[in-house]
XYZ file of N, CA and C in Angstrom:
816
model
N -4.774 -7.545 -18.835
C -3.911 -8.199 -18.016
C -4.420 -9.409 -17.396
N -3.688 -10.362 -17.088
C -3.813 -11.659 -16.305
C -4.188 -11.304 -14.884
N -5.081 -12.093 -14.362
C -5.516 -11.924 -12.904
C -4.287 -12.039 -12.179
N -4.307 -11.187 -11.087
C -2.935 -11.047 -10.101
C -3.508 -11.427 -8.773
N -2.469 -11.580 -8.004
C -2.739 -11.881 -6.462
C -3.880 -10.878 -5.868
N -3.852 -9.649 -6.340
C -4.341 -8.574 -5.787
C -5.993 -8.909 -6.138
N -6.109 -9.124 -7.448
C -7.472 -9.417 -7.973
C -8.104 -10.519 -7.321
N -7.317 -11.493 -7.180
C -8.020 -12.793 -6.371
C -8.264 -12.520 -5.161
N -7.562 -11.604 -4.442
C -7.857 -11.501 -2.862
C -9.329 -10.463 -2.958
N -9.146 -9.632 -3.700
C -10.335 -8.817 -3.418
C -11.804 -9.639 -4.006
N -11.479 -10.575 -5.033
C -12.763 -11.367 -5.252
C -13.118 -12.173 -4.047
N -12.120 -12.718 -3.321
C -12.339 -13.759 -2.143
C -12.851 -13.026 -0.991
N -12.333 -11.785 -0.835
C -12.824 -11.072 0.244
C -14.521 -10.702 0.072
N -14.608 -10.438 -1.196
C -16.047 -9.895 -1.647
C -16.983 -11.101 -1.470
N -16.563 -12.441 -1.714
C -17.408 -13.321 -1.431
C -17.503 -13.850 0.107
N -16.361 -13.386 0.699
C -16.416 -13.592 2.281
C -17.504 -12.454 2.840
N -17.498 -11.198 2.247
C -18.392 -10.211 2.768
C -17.718 -9.553 3.626
N -16.395 -9.024 3.308
C -15.791 -8.068 4.307
C -14.834 -7.285 3.385
N -14.292 -6.286 4.061
C -13.373 -5.236 3.262
C -11.901 -5.882 3.801
N -11.049 -5.591 2.857
C -9.554 -5.788 3.046
C -8.906 -5.029 4.109
N -8.033 -5.518 4.851
C -7.100 -4.890 5.684
C -5.826 -4.806 4.959
N -5.465 -3.629 4.351
C -4.291 -3.152 3.874
C -3.325 -2.615 4.867
N -2.008 -3.098 5.033
C -1.036 -2.513 5.827
C 0.165 -2.032 4.964
N 0.763 -1.046 5.610
C 1.938 -0.564 5.274
C 3.022 -0.437 6.008
N 4.220 -1.083 5.607
C 5.305 -0.899 6.434
C 6.655 -0.549 5.792
N 7.498 0.185 6.229
C 8.781 0.638 5.563
C 9.543 -0.522 5.459
N 10.116 -0.896 4.387
C 11.359 -1.985 4.169
C 12.399 -1.419 4.946
N 13.106 -2.353 5.736
C 14.302 -1.966 6.451
C 14.365 -1.387 7.673
N 13.176 -1.048 8.398
C 12.848 -0.319 9.434
C 12.423 -1.180 10.297
N 13.005 -1.496 11.639
C 14.028 -0.957 12.263
C 15.327 -1.281 11.413
N 15.410 -2.649 10.872
C 16.492 -3.237 10.230
C 15.996 -4.090 9.340
N 16.860 -4.828 8.688
C 16.335 -5.672 7.649
C 15.696 -6.783 8.124
N 16.318 -7.676 9.353
C 15.749 -8.859 9.677
C 14.387 -8.463 10.446
N 14.380 -7.344 11.206
C 13.191 -7.031 11.806
C 12.036 -6.580 11.072
N 12.434 -5.854 9.903
C 11.126 -5.817 8.720
C 10.720 -6.925 8.098
N 11.899 -7.918 8.090
C 11.273 -9.116 7.177
C 10.364 -10.008 8.239
N 10.714 -9.841 9.545
C 10.052 -10.595 10.636
C 8.600 -9.741 10.659
N 8.540 -8.696 10.469
C 7.036 -7.972 10.432
C 6.263 -8.155 9.422
N 7.136 -8.279 8.103
C 6.368 -8.567 6.869
C 5.942 -10.098 7.027
N 6.505 -11.004 7.401
C 6.186 -12.347 7.679
C 5.080 -12.613 8.422
N 5.161 -11.840 9.403
C 4.014 -11.902 10.611
C 2.565 -11.342 10.123
N 2.704 -10.189 9.426
C 1.486 -9.567 9.077
C 0.241 -10.442 8.599
N 0.324 -11.459 7.626
C -0.893 -12.268 7.334
C -1.275 -12.712 8.361
N -0.607 -13.561 9.408
C -1.144 -14.141 10.615
C -1.999 -13.132 11.503
N -1.486 -11.973 11.384
C -1.864 -10.717 12.179
C -3.292 -10.261 11.564
N -3.484 -10.643 10.385
C -4.823 -10.229 9.526
C -4.786 -9.495 8.482
N -3.320 -9.212 8.116
C -3.460 -8.263 6.843
C -3.489 -8.976 5.692
N -4.528 -8.508 4.914
C -5.098 -9.103 3.532
C -3.962 -8.682 2.360
N -3.579 -7.505 2.398
C -2.606 -6.977 1.346
C -1.348 -6.074 2.068
N -0.300 -6.395 1.909
C 0.948 -5.732 2.420
C 1.518 -4.620 1.393
N 1.310 -3.354 1.779
C 2.071 -2.413 1.177
C 3.535 -2.232 1.907
N 4.707 -2.374 0.958
C 6.090 -2.071 1.507
C 6.493 -0.660 0.986
N 6.893 0.044 1.897
C 7.425 1.390 1.644
C 8.987 1.150 0.942
N 9.348 2.013 -0.106
C 10.613 2.084 -0.499
C 11.285 3.230 0.118
N 12.450 3.016 0.788
C 12.945 4.215 1.614
C 13.472 5.257 0.528
N 13.270 6.540 0.563
C 13.547 7.535 -0.280
C 13.913 8.766 0.737
N 14.874 9.511 0.132
C 15.357 10.645 0.863
C 14.302 12.057 0.836
N 13.500 11.944 -0.031
C 12.473 13.180 -0.163
C 11.047 12.548 -0.424
N 10.548 12.035 0.834
C 9.099 11.454 0.493
C 8.170 12.612 0.655
N 7.880 13.310 -0.375
C 6.825 14.538 -0.158
C 5.358 14.249 0.296
N 4.980 13.100 0.179
C 3.769 12.881 0.441
C 3.371 12.275 1.782
N 4.639 12.027 2.486
C 4.501 11.187 3.967
C 4.633 12.273 4.961
N 4.064 11.773 5.898
C 4.082 12.553 7.162
C 5.385 12.201 8.045
N 5.791 12.862 9.221
C 7.062 12.572 10.015
C 7.172 11.173 10.475
N 6.321 10.410 10.718
C 6.616 9.037 11.130
C 7.063 8.196 10.064
N 6.505 8.277 8.848
C 7.074 7.488 7.658
C 8.322 8.028 7.040
N 8.323 9.309 7.255
C 9.659 10.163 6.793
C 10.947 9.549 7.694
N 10.775 9.494 9.026
C 11.617 9.176 9.968
C 11.702 7.405 9.866
N 10.873 6.683 9.413
C 11.010 5.564 9.222
C 11.971 5.176 7.886
N 11.911 5.999 6.823
C 12.650 5.814 5.755
C 13.986 6.026 5.912
N 14.201 7.391 6.789
C 15.629 7.634 7.093
C 16.216 6.732 8.071
N 15.555 5.898 8.861
C 16.224 5.061 9.696
C 16.607 3.693 8.819
N 15.801 3.461 8.020
C 16.114 2.273 6.827
C 17.240 2.555 6.067
N 17.340 3.749 5.539
C 18.414 4.370 4.756
C 19.838 4.177 5.604
N 19.663 4.844 6.721
C 20.888 4.768 7.712
C 21.144 3.518 7.875
N 20.325 2.383 7.888
C 20.609 0.971 8.118
C 21.198 0.268 6.748
N 21.191 1.067 5.686
C 21.797 0.578 4.526
C 20.634 -0.222 3.502
N 19.667 0.181 3.701
C 18.458 -0.336 2.993
C 18.462 0.326 1.462
N 18.306 -0.584 0.585
C 18.223 -0.079 -0.799
C 17.197 -0.681 -1.405
N 16.932 -0.479 -2.724
C 15.988 -0.978 -3.358
C 16.052 -2.503 -3.773
N 17.263 -2.717 -4.123
C 17.669 -4.173 -4.517
C 17.400 -4.959 -2.952
N 17.638 -4.497 -2.082
C 17.682 -5.219 -0.593
C 16.185 -5.348 -0.385
N 15.347 -4.275 -0.770
C 13.896 -4.437 -0.581
C 13.378 -5.583 -1.380
N 13.855 -5.750 -2.693
C 13.258 -6.837 -3.523
C 13.738 -8.040 -2.995
N 14.942 -8.057 -2.349
C 15.583 -9.397 -1.497
C 14.512 -9.747 -0.539
N 14.067 -8.941 0.083
C 13.160 -8.923 1.520
C 11.848 -9.505 0.736
N 11.355 -9.111 -0.173
C 9.944 -9.782 -0.740
C 10.231 -11.145 -1.076
N 11.418 -11.485 -1.853
C 11.787 -12.880 -2.441
C 11.881 -13.861 -1.139
N 12.496 -13.398 -0.092
C 12.469 -14.127 1.170
C 11.074 -14.338 1.724
N 10.220 -13.262 1.723
C 8.924 -13.399 2.331
C 8.037 -14.488 1.296
N 8.311 -14.453 -0.152
C 7.791 -15.331 -0.903
C 8.177 -16.894 -0.818
N 9.015 -17.218 0.138
C 9.647 -18.457 0.260
C 8.656 -19.405 1.038
N 7.810 -18.452 1.985
C 6.788 -19.042 2.854
C 5.659 -18.739 2.531
N 5.128 -17.763 1.683
C 3.708 -17.150 1.451
C 3.700 -16.796 0.017
N 2.995 -17.673 -0.886
C 2.991 -17.488 -2.130
C 1.369 -16.675 -2.483
N 0.764 -16.260 -1.430
C -0.701 -15.915 -1.734
C -1.001 -14.506 -1.252
N -0.328 -14.007 -0.317
C -0.821 -12.631 0.283
C -0.031 -11.700 -0.756
N -0.973 -10.597 -1.426
C -0.395 -9.777 -2.391
C 0.497 -8.468 -1.614
N 1.534 -8.388 -2.347
C 2.573 -7.336 -2.061
C 2.619 -6.460 -3.039
N 2.352 -5.092 -2.504
C 2.712 -3.903 -3.149
C 3.657 -3.006 -2.695
N 4.499 -2.559 -3.642
C 5.518 -1.507 -3.362
C 5.158 -0.232 -3.581
N 5.294 0.530 -2.529
C 4.876 2.058 -2.602
C 5.917 3.004 -2.339
N 6.193 3.799 -3.228
C 7.235 4.799 -2.935
C 7.180 5.940 -4.182
N 8.504 6.482 -4.645
C 8.522 7.508 -5.484
C 9.327 6.915 -6.507
N 9.625 7.571 -7.812
C 9.896 7.162 -8.866
C 11.578 7.126 -9.111
N 12.055 8.102 -8.328
C 13.562 8.328 -8.292
C 14.134 7.074 -8.187
N 14.272 6.341 -7.088
C 14.895 5.035 -6.767
C 14.763 4.027 -8.109
N 13.383 3.846 -8.576
C 13.064 2.889 -9.748
C 13.871 3.638 -10.945
N 13.908 4.887 -11.266
C 14.469 5.314 -12.421
C 15.897 4.994 -12.499
N 16.523 5.286 -11.008
C 17.885 4.967 -10.935
C 18.383 3.662 -10.984
N 17.635 2.800 -10.609
C 17.770 1.324 -10.894
C 17.594 0.786 -12.122
N 16.756 1.494 -12.992
C 16.421 1.166 -14.334
C 15.138 0.435 -14.569
N 14.146 1.217 -15.200
C 12.757 0.602 -15.309
C 12.763 -0.864 -15.685
N 13.496 -1.035 -16.876
C 13.465 -2.604 -17.309
C 13.883 -3.404 -16.378
N 15.028 -3.338 -15.841
C 15.764 -4.290 -14.712
C 14.788 -4.260 -13.520
N 14.225 -3.256 -13.018
C 13.467 -3.100 -11.779
C 12.081 -4.007 -11.922
N 11.617 -3.635 -13.293
C 10.287 -4.579 -13.606
C 10.657 -6.243 -13.648
N 11.683 -6.588 -14.053
C 12.173 -8.065 -14.335
C 12.375 -8.450 -12.676
N 13.112 -7.734 -11.796
C 13.404 -8.202 -10.745
C 12.458 -8.152 -9.721
N 11.445 -7.153 -9.873
C 10.365 -7.112 -8.933
C 9.420 -8.381 -9.405
N 9.095 -8.706 -10.479
C 8.219 -9.756 -10.813
C 8.977 -11.031 -10.356
N 10.081 -11.035 -10.469
C 10.855 -12.314 -10.038
C 10.690 -12.549 -8.464
N 10.891 -11.272 -7.709
C 10.892 -11.175 -6.326
C 9.485 -11.800 -5.842
N 8.315 -11.412 -6.820
C 6.908 -11.786 -6.108
C 6.174 -10.467 -5.954
N 6.583 -9.254 -6.453
C 5.859 -8.058 -6.143
C 4.601 -8.250 -7.189
N 3.419 -7.812 -6.588
C 2.183 -7.778 -7.312
C 1.465 -6.369 -7.941
N 1.906 -5.325 -7.166
C 1.543 -3.790 -7.558
C 2.543 -2.998 -7.115
N 2.276 -2.036 -7.873
C 3.259 -0.499 -7.633
C 2.161 0.597 -7.191
N 2.697 1.208 -6.262
C 1.983 2.670 -6.121
C 3.262 3.522 -6.031
N 3.232 4.689 -7.080
C 4.292 5.335 -7.410
C 3.646 6.871 -7.255
N 3.791 7.373 -6.048
C 2.864 8.579 -5.896
C 3.336 9.963 -6.615
N 4.583 9.997 -7.189
C 4.934 11.288 -8.109
C 4.806 10.916 -9.666
N 4.223 9.850 -9.904
C 4.016 9.786 -11.347
C 2.373 9.852 -11.819
N 2.159 10.924 -12.301
C 0.715 11.083 -12.688
C 0.225 10.537 -14.002
N -0.791 10.346 -14.429
C -1.123 9.521 -15.423
C -0.479 10.098 -16.857
N -0.268 11.464 -16.918
C 0.406 12.040 -17.977
C 1.797 11.273 -18.425
N 2.365 10.690 -17.445
C 3.767 10.182 -17.463
C 3.650 8.501 -17.525
N 2.404 7.890 -17.843
C 2.114 6.561 -17.935
C 3.392 5.727 -18.528
N 3.822 6.451 -19.748
C 4.850 5.633 -20.653
C 6.031 5.352 -19.756
N 6.247 6.064 -18.723
C 7.599 5.998 -17.929
C 7.612 4.655 -17.196
N 6.378 4.289 -16.514
C 6.342 3.090 -15.843
C 5.119 2.467 -15.785
N 3.825 3.040 -15.774
C 2.764 2.506 -15.750
C 2.335 1.442 -16.617
N 2.573 1.741 -17.777
C 2.293 0.865 -19.065
C 3.425 -0.404 -19.443
N 4.801 0.029 -19.116
C 5.739 -1.003 -18.873
C 5.336 -2.030 -17.600
N 4.901 -1.606 -16.658
C 4.333 -2.395 -15.387
C 3.253 -3.333 -15.567
N 2.294 -2.805 -16.294
C 1.081 -3.540 -16.736
C 1.680 -4.685 -17.962
N 2.377 -4.290 -18.654
C 2.828 -5.229 -19.535
C 3.598 -6.365 -18.975
N 4.261 -6.057 -17.889
C 4.975 -7.066 -17.068
C 4.057 -8.070 -16.027
N 2.885 -7.605 -15.947
C 1.868 -8.274 -15.375
C 1.652 -7.698 -13.867
N 2.054 -6.589 -13.712
C 2.084 -5.726 -12.433
C 0.673 -4.825 -12.282
N 0.034 -4.711 -11.350
C -1.089 -3.740 -11.118
C -0.207 -2.448 -10.889
N -0.974 -1.377 -11.637
C -0.339 -0.297 -11.195
C -1.708 0.670 -10.584
N -1.537 1.175 -9.285
C -2.478 1.479 -8.381
C -2.120 2.851 -8.150
N -3.510 3.762 -8.489
C -3.353 5.128 -8.214
C -4.155 5.879 -7.173
N -3.670 6.975 -6.852
C -4.351 7.633 -5.502
C -5.191 8.774 -6.136
N -6.479 8.680 -5.507
C -7.342 9.785 -5.566
C -7.623 10.396 -4.347
N -7.787 11.804 -4.160
C -7.883 12.441 -3.204
C -9.154 13.367 -3.194
N -9.664 14.051 -2.037
C -10.721 14.954 -1.937
C -10.668 15.949 -2.884
N -9.604 16.150 -3.545
C -9.646 17.321 -4.504
C -9.624 16.785 -5.880
N -9.790 15.413 -6.104
C -9.733 14.919 -7.392
C -11.243 15.082 -8.140
N -11.554 15.932 -8.699
C -12.924 16.275 -9.179
C -13.334 15.317 -10.594
N -14.551 15.401 -10.952
C -14.942 14.738 -11.851
C -14.179 14.815 -13.308
N -13.565 15.771 -13.560
C -12.779 16.209 -14.745
C -11.411 15.185 -14.649
N -10.851 15.390 -13.516
C -9.709 14.781 -13.247
C -9.832 13.240 -13.064
N -10.756 12.730 -12.684
C -11.065 11.219 -12.051
C -10.653 10.342 -13.348
N -11.163 10.632 -14.460
C -10.820 9.510 -15.636
C -9.467 9.408 -15.966
N -8.859 10.437 -15.765
C -7.349 10.359 -16.077
C -6.651 9.669 -14.909
N -7.064 9.862 -13.911
C -6.383 9.285 -12.497
C -6.681 7.462 -12.892
N -7.962 7.086 -13.344
C -8.212 5.878 -13.392
C -7.634 5.319 -14.562
N -7.200 6.044 -15.690
C -6.765 5.434 -16.923
C -5.661 4.725 -16.650
N -5.644 3.353 -17.116
C -4.490 2.385 -16.937
C -4.348 1.760 -15.495
N -5.299 2.336 -14.543
C -5.123 1.848 -13.136
C -5.656 0.350 -13.124
N -5.327 -0.404 -12.228
C -5.845 -1.793 -12.114
C -5.355 -2.079 -10.348
N -6.081 -3.382 -10.184
C -5.845 -3.865 -8.808
C -6.889 -3.233 -7.750
N -6.574 -2.074 -7.486
C -7.635 -1.362 -6.737
C -7.233 0.385 -6.725
N -8.018 1.226 -6.278
C -7.832 2.425 -6.416
C -7.765 2.832 -4.940
N -6.788 3.638 -4.613
C -6.463 4.058 -3.167
C -6.928 5.450 -3.071
N -8.127 5.503 -2.189
C -8.487 6.769 -1.916
C -7.863 7.490 -0.863
N -7.383 8.537 -0.944
C -6.630 9.289 0.212
C -7.699 10.260 0.753
N -8.184 9.915 2.185
C -9.266 10.298 2.729
C -9.199 11.759 3.228
N -7.989 12.181 3.382
C -7.701 13.677 3.803
C -6.778 14.361 2.832
N -6.819 15.748 2.989
C -5.893 16.507 2.239
C -4.680 16.663 3.048
N -3.654 16.375 2.774
C -2.534 16.538 3.449
C -1.452 15.076 3.445
N -0.478 15.234 4.568
C 0.440 14.092 4.399
C -0.121 12.823 5.092
N 0.519 11.764 5.091
C 0.236 10.687 5.979
C 0.209 10.925 7.330
N -0.900 10.240 7.853
C -0.930 10.488 9.322
C -1.433 11.867 9.720
N -1.796 12.764 9.053
C -2.049 13.978 9.436
C -3.373 14.105 10.211
N -4.423 13.371 10.042
C -5.605 13.632 10.723
C -6.456 12.342 10.459
N -7.413 12.219 11.257
C -8.611 11.255 11.085
C -9.742 11.591 9.896
N -9.993 10.666 9.203
C -11.087 11.067 8.017
C -12.242 10.973 8.716
N -13.321 11.715 8.100
C -14.519 11.525 8.331
C -15.481 10.593 7.508
N -15.862 9.537 8.179
C -16.754 8.628 7.238
C -17.763 9.084 6.335
N -18.291 10.146 6.907
C -19.678 10.722 6.175
C -18.901 11.310 4.767
N -17.779 12.068 4.774
C -17.237 12.654 3.708
C -16.691 11.565 2.873
N -16.039 10.538 3.367
C -15.631 9.453 2.622
C -16.737 8.680 1.869
N -17.800 8.493 2.571
C -18.938 7.865 1.810
C -19.355 8.641 0.739
N -19.346 9.899 0.982
C -19.948 10.627 -0.247
C -18.761 10.589 -1.471
N -17.622 10.698 -1.270
C -16.696 10.543 -2.091
C -16.630 9.232 -2.950
N -16.920 8.227 -2.080
C -16.856 6.932 -2.848
C -18.003 6.669 -3.713
N -19.211 7.176 -3.211
C -20.369 7.123 -4.070
C -19.983 7.822 -5.466
N -19.666 9.018 -5.393
C -19.131 9.660 -6.720
C -18.167 8.885 -7.611
N -16.917 8.247 -6.840
C -16.109 7.602 -7.656
C -16.559 6.425 -8.162
N -17.483 5.599 -7.473
C -18.082 4.453 -8.022
C -18.978 4.585 -9.182
N -19.240 5.671 -9.445
C -19.878 5.779 -10.649
C -19.127 5.777 -11.993
N -17.702 6.042 -11.786
C -16.765 5.925 -12.718
C -15.932 4.632 -12.947
N -15.965 3.887 -11.963
C -15.007 2.710 -11.909
C -15.534 1.592 -11.301
N -15.423 0.494 -11.742
C -15.556 -1.016 -10.664
C -14.371 -1.362 -10.188
N -13.431 -0.647 -10.138
C -12.289 -1.268 -9.281
C -12.724 -0.924 -7.776
N -11.951 -1.979 -7.007
C -12.292 -1.925 -5.562
C -11.491 -0.654 -5.015
N -12.155 -0.036 -3.952
C -11.606 1.285 -3.503
C -11.084 0.861 -1.923
N -9.786 1.229 -1.749
C -9.218 1.015 -0.368
C -9.109 2.544 0.179
N -9.352 2.808 1.381
C -9.390 4.274 1.959
C -8.148 4.117 2.893
N -7.252 5.222 2.809
C -6.051 5.368 3.651
C -5.929 6.859 4.069
N -4.910 6.899 4.840
C -4.399 8.229 5.533
C -5.445 8.541 6.796
N -4.855 8.347 8.026
C -5.230 8.856 9.550
C -5.936 7.648 9.950
N -5.966 6.580 9.433
C -6.577 5.377 10.103
C -5.693 4.968 11.263
N -5.868 4.722 12.450
C -5.324 4.561 13.710
C -5.495 3.317 14.693
N -6.962 3.166 14.661
C -7.515 2.250 15.579
C -8.426 1.103 14.790
N -8.748 0.019 15.491
C -9.714 -0.988 15.059
C -10.943 -0.125 14.779
N -11.612 0.621 15.753
C -12.786 1.180 15.542
C -12.905 2.313 14.408
N -11.838 3.034 14.244
C -11.850 3.868 12.925
C -11.629 2.926 11.526
N -10.995 1.982 11.638
C -11.003 0.947 10.447
C -12.280 0.349 10.328
N -12.921 -0.038 11.229
C -14.169 -0.508 11.023
C -15.059 0.310 10.518
N -15.392 1.621 10.718
C -16.119 2.529 10.148
C -15.816 2.914 8.690
N -14.542 2.795 8.388
C -14.217 2.643 6.902
C -14.604 1.283 6.284
N -14.436 0.263 6.721
C -14.746 -0.850 6.415
C -16.113 -1.151 5.905
N -17.214 -0.207 6.527
C -18.220 -0.459 6.213
C -18.906 0.249 4.862
N -17.710 1.135 4.349
C -18.427 1.819 3.211
C -17.256 1.671 2.173
N -16.292 1.231 2.354
C -15.048 1.035 1.554
C -14.639 -0.602 1.146
N -13.981 -0.888 0.147
C -13.470 -2.278 -0.048
C -12.264 -2.543 0.676
N -11.659 -1.647 1.356
C -10.369 -2.044 1.852
C -10.134 -0.684 2.758
N -9.254 -0.923 4.023
C -9.041 0.095 4.880
C -7.431 -0.020 4.893
N -6.799 1.193 4.612
C -5.217 0.995 4.765
C -4.634 1.718 5.967
N -4.064 0.948 6.669
C -3.140 1.663 7.938
C -1.788 1.448 7.881
N -0.987 2.821 7.896
C 0.307 2.759 7.768
C 1.028 3.535 8.804
N 0.789 4.752 9.081
C 1.411 5.513 9.950
C 1.395 5.040 11.596
N 0.293 4.395 11.826
C -0.015 3.936 13.099
C 0.796 2.516 13.346
N 1.086 1.842 12.555
C 1.822 0.738 12.358
C 3.452 1.075 12.344
N 3.731 2.023 11.533
C 5.100 2.466 11.448
C 5.608 2.915 12.899
N 4.597 3.699 13.494
C 4.921 4.639 14.698
C 5.564 3.519 15.860
N 4.911 2.330 15.734
C 5.160 1.227 16.690
C 6.428 0.922 16.652
N 7.254 0.984 15.646
C 8.610 0.546 15.524
C 9.419 1.720 16.297
N 8.975 2.738 16.322
C 9.779 3.875 17.112
C 9.607 3.898 18.601
N 8.599 3.323 18.994
C 8.051 3.120 20.133
C 8.463 1.884 20.889
N 9.154 0.863 20.187
C 9.511 -0.216 20.639
C 10.982 -0.218 21.521
N 10.969 -0.832 22.683
C 12.358 -0.847 23.311
C 13.425 -1.387 22.788
N 13.086 -2.181 21.875
C 14.323 -2.784 21.096
C 13.710 -3.537 19.884
N 14.513 -3.932 18.956
C 13.864 -4.399 17.597
C 12.591 -5.558 17.950
N 12.964 -6.411 18.657
C 12.235 -7.553 18.981
C 10.859 -6.947 19.428
N 10.886 -6.019 20.539
C 9.628 -5.324 20.932
C 8.791 -4.639 19.690
N 9.591 -4.082 18.740
C 9.045 -3.172 17.743
C 8.029 -4.143 16.960
N 8.658 -5.476 16.636
C 8.100 -6.311 15.748
C 6.801 -6.683 16.498
N 6.950 -6.979 17.851
C 5.687 -7.424 18.419
C 4.517 -6.358 18.537
N 5.108 -4.961 18.701
C 4.097 -4.027 18.797
C 3.604 -3.643 17.490
N 4.145 -3.853 16.329
C 3.743 -3.719 15.052
C 2.521 -4.801 14.937
N 2.967 -6.001 15.102
C 1.992 -7.160 14.667
C 0.707 -7.142 15.979
N 1.198 -6.563 17.217
C -0.243 -6.613 17.984
C -1.043 -5.679 17.741
N -0.570 -4.311 17.014
C -1.815 -3.291 16.775
C -2.453 -4.056 15.471
N -1.639 -4.657 14.451
C -2.354 -5.157 13.102
C -3.483 -5.892 13.704
N -3.153 -6.836 14.646
C -4.026 -7.746 15.125
C -5.479 -7.172 15.682
N -5.295 -5.974 16.434
C -6.424 -5.148 16.990
C -7.185 -4.521 15.817
N -6.310 -4.057 14.782
C -7.119 -3.357 13.682
C -7.851 -4.360 12.862
N -7.142 -5.519 12.508
C -8.026 -6.347 11.772
C -9.211 -7.163 12.651
N -9.095 -7.002 13.791
C -10.317 -7.584 14.489
C -11.528 -6.644 14.162
N -11.267 -5.053 14.131
C -12.039 -4.113 13.861
C -12.751 -4.403 12.489
N -11.905 -4.403 11.571
C -12.346 -4.552 10.216
C -13.127 -6.019 10.074
N -12.771 -7.076 10.686
C -13.417 -8.271 10.616
C -14.789 -8.285 11.335
N -14.971 -7.352 12.111
C -16.201 -7.213 12.747
C -17.516 -6.568 11.977
N -17.029 -6.102 10.908
C -17.955 -5.545 9.861
C -18.139 -6.637 8.752
N -19.502 -7.028 9.023
C -19.983 -8.148 7.721
C -20.824 -7.389 6.865
N -20.483 -7.636 5.506
C -21.243 -6.886 4.319
C -22.250 -7.943 3.868
N -23.406 -7.281 3.187
C -24.411 -8.279 2.655
C -24.423 -8.224 1.203
């Protein structure tokens, strides 16, 4: 594959001596324009890579906060086509920040894989995380995505043993997303000691950067992960700020405010 924005960003961060701040927000939550304002504001708030969630009716890996965010987006008329349009609008002002679409295969399958990859590439998408497509199904989307120049990012979990890990890593690119806890998004806080042990084992098998997510809510927690990982992923805590907002404008401010706080924690950790 040719070098992608994701590859370039991790290379630059390694030279800078710090971990990536990877944010997750739901497309269309609380509405299209507010979601666009959030995505546009995240780079200035410290986000290095932005994961944009695809709203789906049956998000089996997600906890209540992200499930509710997806339902709010769907109720507001958000679709995969509109999500790609949101990213293309973001790209009008930002050609550098990597964008990863994260979600489930059903909406992509319904849209049509070839059409989706063509439109996603044109919109400025850099990578995909499709949580319900295992490596055994790489011909469905992973291999076509790679051929289209998109990184296909896999998830590894505490239950991914040494026998399974090479299969997870097969055809993966961009980075590996390590799910720090067993369970759904936002379920509990990770143990830095357990994460460090897992990453030591995984790094024996891959040179891909490893970003750690699930359960990170504060700058202090993200800083602890930044000491041992190549990136810290925060999603549920940001998505929760939307529901806590008194109105849509306040929701945008709350999300970006928390992003700045967490970014400061990550940036306080310098690696040698």
